[in-house]
Amino acid sequence: MAQRTELERLLAATLEPSRFKDYGPNGLQVEGKAQIRHLVCGVTASLALIDAAIEAGADAILVHHGLFWRGQDGRVVGWMKQRLSRLLAHDINLFAYHLPLDAHPELGNNAQLARHLGWASDGHFGEQDLGAIGELPTALADLPSLSHHIEQRLGRATVQAVGDGRPLRRVAWCTGGAQGYFEAAIAAGADVFITGEISEPQAHYAAETGVAFIAAGHHATERYGVQALGQQVAEKLGLQYQFIDIPNPA
C-alpha cells in the first residue's frame, strides 16, 4: 500500500514533466482515494480501460493518453461524462503522462519499443529531442525484412512507403502520431523512419528522398513504456500491478 501523494511524487521525480511543453496536463488528472493498493496501467483512459480497471479492483490507473487535451471542448457531456462518472463513482485516481513518457531514456515509449524490436538509440532529433535514432541489426537491413520483423513483434500489419531500396543502416523512430517528425529524421541521417501513423505527405517524401517510412500503429507502438513505468513504480512502492491492453486498430 502507498499514499496517493507518494505515487504522485515518484512519477514526477521519474519523468520530470516540467521539462516538457505538452498538449495536456501531466500527472494526476482525476483525484481518487488517498491510499493505493492496486495500480492498473494502460495506453489510453478509454471507457473500456476504466471499466476493466474497476472490475480488477484498481485504486489508480496510469496511462499515456489521459482525458484532457489542449483545445478540446471543456464540457462534461457524452463520452467525457461517462469516463469521469465511472472514475468518480469508484474513487479511482487517474494519472497520465504524455511526452514525458515518450522521452524517458529507459522507461519511455521510444526506449521500450527499441528494446522490444532489438536495437538501441545512440542519438536524438526533432522537437524537444523526442525522436530517437540508432543502428539497425544487419539482419534487418532491407525493408521487407524489417517490416516483417516489426509485424511479428507487434502483432499487427504495417503500412510502408518505399524509399530507394538503399541498405537500411540508420533507423529513426518516434512512437505514436509522429509522422510530422519524418523530415527531421531524414535530416538526422535516417535510412528508414518508424512511427505509428502515416499521413498523405510522407509517401511523397519517401519517394523523393529515398528514405523508407513504416507506420506500425499508434497504439501498437505505445504499449511498452507505460508497462515499464508501471512495473517499476509498483515494485518501489509495494503495489499490486496489472497492465490491461485494450485492442485498438489505429
mmCIF file of N, CA and C in Angstrom, residues 14-15 43 62 64 99-122 124 130-133 149-150 153-154 173-176 194 218-233 235 241 243:
data_model
loop_
_atom_site.group_PDB
_atom_site.id
_atom_site.type_symbol
_atom_site.label_atom_id
_atom_site.label_comp_id
_atom_site.label_asym_id
_atom_site.label_seq_id
_atom_site.Cartn_x
_atom_site.Cartn_y
_atom_site.Cartn_z
ATOM 1 N N THR A 14 10.494 10.624 -11.525
ATOM 2 C CA THR A 14 10.982 9.725 -12.571
ATOM 3 C C THR A 14 10.908 10.365 -13.951
ATOM 4 N N LEU A 15 9.792 11.026 -14.249
ATOM 5 C CA LEU A 15 9.540 11.505 -15.608
ATOM 6 C C LEU A 15 9.843 12.987 -15.824
ATOM 7 N N VAL A 43 -2.814 2.105 -22.145
ATOM 8 C CA VAL A 43 -2.359 3.135 -23.075
ATOM 9 C C VAL A 43 -3.231 4.381 -22.994
ATOM 10 N N LEU A 62 -2.871 4.324 -14.459
ATOM 11 C CA LEU A 62 -1.764 5.070 -15.052
ATOM 12 C C LEU A 62 -1.807 4.866 -16.558
ATOM 13 N N HIS A 64 -0.878 6.630 -20.758
ATOM 14 C CA HIS A 64 -0.125 7.544 -21.620
ATOM 15 C C HIS A 64 -1.042 8.641 -22.164
ATOM 16 N N LEU A 99 4.167 13.299 -23.296
ATOM 17 C CA LEU A 99 5.526 13.426 -23.826
ATOM 18 C C LEU A 99 6.608 12.991 -22.837
ATOM 19 N N PRO A 100 6.459 13.244 -21.535
ATOM 20 C CA PRO A 100 7.488 12.747 -20.610
ATOM 21 C C PRO A 100 7.658 11.235 -20.664
ATOM 22 N N LEU A 101 6.563 10.514 -20.931
ATOM 23 C CA LEU A 101 6.664 9.059 -21.026
ATOM 24 C C LEU A 101 7.258 8.641 -22.365
ATOM 25 N N ASP A 102 6.966 9.379 -23.425
ATOM 26 C CA ASP A 102 7.604 9.079 -24.710
ATOM 27 C C ASP A 102 9.122 9.173 -24.597
ATOM 28 N N ALA A 103 9.597 10.184 -23.866
ATOM 29 C CA ALA A 103 11.003 10.576 -23.943
ATOM 30 C C ALA A 103 11.921 9.923 -22.925
ATOM 31 N N HIS A 104 11.396 9.295 -21.874
ATOM 32 C CA HIS A 104 12.285 8.784 -20.828
ATOM 33 C C HIS A 104 13.316 7.822 -21.425
ATOM 34 N N PRO A 105 14.604 8.001 -21.099
ATOM 35 C CA PRO A 105 15.656 7.227 -21.781
ATOM 36 C C PRO A 105 15.648 5.732 -21.493
ATOM 37 N N GLU A 106 15.004 5.301 -20.428
ATOM 38 C CA GLU A 106 14.955 3.865 -20.111
ATOM 39 C C GLU A 106 13.535 3.311 -20.135
ATOM 40 N N LEU A 107 12.596 4.034 -19.549
ATOM 41 C CA LEU A 107 11.230 3.538 -19.402
ATOM 42 C C LEU A 107 10.288 4.053 -20.487
ATOM 43 N N GLY A 108 10.742 4.992 -21.304
ATOM 44 C CA GLY A 108 9.865 5.654 -22.253
ATOM 45 C C GLY A 108 9.419 4.783 -23.409
ATOM 46 N N ASN A 109 8.415 5.266 -24.112
ATOM 47 C CA ASN A 109 7.884 4.522 -25.255
ATOM 48 C C ASN A 109 8.945 4.281 -26.325
ATOM 49 N N ASN A 110 9.746 5.304 -26.634
ATOM 50 C CA ASN A 110 10.772 5.122 -27.665
ATOM 51 C C ASN A 110 11.823 4.109 -27.236
ATOM 52 N N ALA A 111 12.284 4.224 -25.987
ATOM 53 C CA ALA A 111 13.299 3.300 -25.489
ATOM 54 C C ALA A 111 12.774 1.883 -25.408
ATOM 55 N N GLN A 112 11.551 1.724 -24.929
ATOM 56 C CA GLN A 112 10.986 0.393 -24.758
ATOM 57 C C GLN A 112 10.600 -0.245 -26.089
ATOM 58 N N LEU A 113 10.153 0.558 -27.064
ATOM 59 C CA LEU A 113 9.874 -0.008 -28.390
ATOM 60 C C LEU A 113 11.160 -0.530 -29.017
ATOM 61 N N ALA A 114 12.226 0.251 -28.925
ATOM 62 C CA ALA A 114 13.507 -0.197 -29.482
ATOM 63 C C ALA A 114 13.988 -1.473 -28.805
ATOM 64 N N ARG A 115 13.831 -1.516 -27.492
ATOM 65 C CA ARG A 115 14.229 -2.727 -26.760
ATOM 66 C C ARG A 115 13.410 -3.921 -27.234
ATOM 67 N N HIS A 116 12.121 -3.711 -27.448
ATOM 68 C CA HIS A 116 11.239 -4.796 -27.887
ATOM 69 C C HIS A 116 11.597 -5.257 -29.299
ATOM 70 N N LEU A 117 12.060 -4.324 -30.125
ATOM 71 C CA LEU A 117 12.377 -4.649 -31.512
ATOM 72 C C LEU A 117 13.829 -5.067 -31.717
ATOM 73 N N GLY A 118 14.697 -4.827 -30.725
ATOM 74 C CA GLY A 118 16.038 -5.377 -30.788
ATOM 75 C C GLY A 118 17.149 -4.427 -31.188
ATOM 76 N N TRP A 119 16.995 -3.121 -30.910
ATOM 77 C CA TRP A 119 18.085 -2.184 -31.128
ATOM 78 C C TRP A 119 18.041 -1.105 -30.058
ATOM 79 N N ALA A 120 18.958 -0.147 -30.136
ATOM 80 C CA ALA A 120 19.057 0.899 -29.116
ATOM 81 C C ALA A 120 19.364 2.227 -29.778
ATOM 82 N N SER A 121 19.071 3.295 -29.060
ATOM 83 C CA SER A 121 19.326 4.643 -29.548
ATOM 84 C C SER A 121 20.758 5.072 -29.271
ATOM 85 N N ASP A 122 21.338 5.822 -30.227
ATOM 86 C CA ASP A 122 22.626 6.470 -29.973
ATOM 87 C C ASP A 122 22.546 7.976 -30.212
ATOM 88 N N HIS A 124 19.404 11.602 -30.677
ATOM 89 C CA HIS A 124 18.032 12.118 -30.682
ATOM 90 C C HIS A 124 17.893 13.204 -31.729
ATOM 91 N N LEU A 130 12.529 14.456 -29.033
ATOM 92 C CA LEU A 130 11.667 13.297 -28.781
ATOM 93 C C LEU A 130 12.002 12.116 -29.690
ATOM 94 N N GLY A 131 12.500 12.383 -30.890
ATOM 95 C CA GLY A 131 12.842 11.299 -31.796
ATOM 96 C C GLY A 131 14.143 10.629 -31.407
ATOM 97 N N ALA A 132 14.271 9.343 -31.710
ATOM 98 C CA ALA A 132 15.483 8.571 -31.415
ATOM 99 C C ALA A 132 16.039 7.988 -32.707
ATOM 100 N N ILE A 133 17.348 7.778 -32.731
ATOM 101 C CA ILE A 133 17.992 7.222 -33.913
ATOM 102 C C ILE A 133 19.107 6.279 -33.482
ATOM 103 N N HIS A 149 9.718 -8.232 -39.427
ATOM 104 C CA HIS A 149 10.151 -8.324 -38.036
ATOM 105 C C HIS A 149 9.239 -7.492 -37.138
ATOM 106 N N ILE A 150 8.936 -6.272 -37.548
ATOM 107 C CA ILE A 150 8.068 -5.398 -36.755
ATOM 108 C C ILE A 150 6.672 -5.999 -36.639
ATOM 109 N N ARG A 153 6.731 -8.865 -34.153
ATOM 110 C CA ARG A 153 6.934 -8.435 -32.767
ATOM 111 C C ARG A 153 5.738 -7.674 -32.212
ATOM 112 N N LEU A 154 5.065 -6.884 -33.056
ATOM 113 C CA LEU A 154 3.951 -6.061 -32.576
ATOM 114 C C LEU A 154 2.588 -6.710 -32.804
ATOM 115 N N TRP A 173 13.112 6.621 -35.100
ATOM 116 C CA TRP A 173 11.761 6.251 -34.678
ATOM 117 C C TRP A 173 11.234 7.229 -33.641
ATOM 118 N N CYS A 174 9.915 7.337 -33.599
ATOM 119 C CA CYS A 174 9.218 8.112 -32.577
ATOM 120 C C CYS A 174 7.806 7.554 -32.522
ATOM 121 N N THR A 175 7.403 7.035 -31.387
ATOM 122 C CA THR A 175 6.161 6.283 -31.281
ATOM 123 C C THR A 175 4.939 7.180 -31.447
ATOM 124 N N GLY A 176 3.796 6.542 -31.738
ATOM 125 C CA GLY A 176 2.516 7.242 -31.785
ATOM 126 C C GLY A 176 2.285 7.982 -33.082
ATOM 127 N N ILE A 194 10.385 4.981 -38.416
ATOM 128 C CA ILE A 194 9.277 4.177 -37.888
ATOM 129 C C ILE A 194 8.487 5.024 -36.906
ATOM 130 N N HIS A 218 -0.311 3.412 -33.966
ATOM 131 C CA HIS A 218 -0.180 4.344 -32.837
ATOM 132 C C HIS A 218 -0.250 3.580 -31.513
ATOM 133 N N HIS A 219 -1.309 2.832 -31.326
ATOM 134 C CA HIS A 219 -1.474 2.052 -30.095
ATOM 135 C C HIS A 219 -0.376 0.999 -29.959
ATOM 136 N N ALA A 220 -0.091 0.312 -31.057
ATOM 137 C CA ALA A 220 0.859 -0.794 -31.002
ATOM 138 C C ALA A 220 2.254 -0.335 -30.604
ATOM 139 N N THR A 221 2.656 0.857 -31.033
ATOM 140 C CA THR A 221 3.997 1.332 -30.707
ATOM 141 C C THR A 221 4.080 1.954 -29.322
ATOM 142 N N GLU A 222 2.928 2.205 -28.688
ATOM 143 C CA GLU A 222 2.945 2.903 -27.398
ATOM 144 C C GLU A 222 2.446 2.032 -26.243
ATOM 145 N N ARG A 223 2.542 0.731 -26.399
ATOM 146 C CA ARG A 223 2.114 -0.180 -25.324
ATOM 147 C C ARG A 223 3.187 -0.440 -24.285
ATOM 148 N N TYR A 224 4.440 -0.123 -24.569
ATOM 149 C CA TYR A 224 5.525 -0.678 -23.756
ATOM 150 C C TYR A 224 6.055 0.266 -22.683
ATOM 151 N N GLY A 225 6.007 1.561 -22.924
ATOM 152 C CA GLY A 225 6.502 2.494 -21.926
ATOM 153 C C GLY A 225 5.698 2.472 -20.641
ATOM 154 N N VAL A 226 4.373 2.495 -20.767
ATOM 155 C CA VAL A 226 3.543 2.534 -19.561
ATOM 156 C C VAL A 226 3.667 1.241 -18.766
ATOM 157 N N GLN A 227 3.938 0.128 -19.455
ATOM 158 C CA GLN A 227 4.162 -1.129 -18.741
ATOM 159 C C GLN A 227 5.449 -1.071 -17.917
ATOM 160 N N ALA A 228 6.512 -0.572 -18.532
ATOM 161 C CA ALA A 228 7.792 -0.488 -17.830
ATOM 162 C C ALA A 228 7.706 0.483 -16.659
ATOM 163 N N LEU A 229 7.072 1.626 -16.870
ATOM 164 C CA LEU A 229 6.917 2.616 -15.808
ATOM 165 C C LEU A 229 6.055 2.069 -14.679
ATOM 166 N N GLY A 230 4.914 1.495 -15.027
ATOM 167 C CA GLY A 230 4.010 0.970 -14.005
ATOM 168 C C GLY A 230 4.647 -0.115 -13.170
ATOM 169 N N GLN A 231 5.361 -1.010 -13.825
ATOM 170 C CA GLN A 231 6.015 -2.091 -13.088
ATOM 171 C C GLN A 231 7.071 -1.555 -12.137
ATOM 172 N N GLN A 232 7.851 -0.562 -12.593
ATOM 173 C CA GLN A 232 8.904 -0.026 -11.729
ATOM 174 C C GLN A 232 8.338 0.683 -10.505
ATOM 175 N N VAL A 233 7.361 1.558 -10.702
ATOM 176 C CA VAL A 233 6.836 2.290 -9.544
ATOM 177 C C VAL A 233 6.074 1.360 -8.607
ATOM 178 N N GLU A 235 6.780 -1.794 -8.007
ATOM 179 C CA GLU A 235 7.785 -2.518 -7.225
ATOM 180 C C GLU A 235 8.371 -1.645 -6.129
ATOM 181 N N TYR A 241 0.236 -4.709 -9.284
ATOM 182 C CA TYR A 241 0.329 -4.071 -10.593
ATOM 183 C C TYR A 241 -0.289 -4.968 -11.656
ATOM 184 N N PHE A 243 -1.168 -4.682 -16.097
ATOM 185 C CA PHE A 243 -1.334 -3.978 -17.373
ATOM 186 C C PHE A 243 -2.531 -4.567 -18.083
#
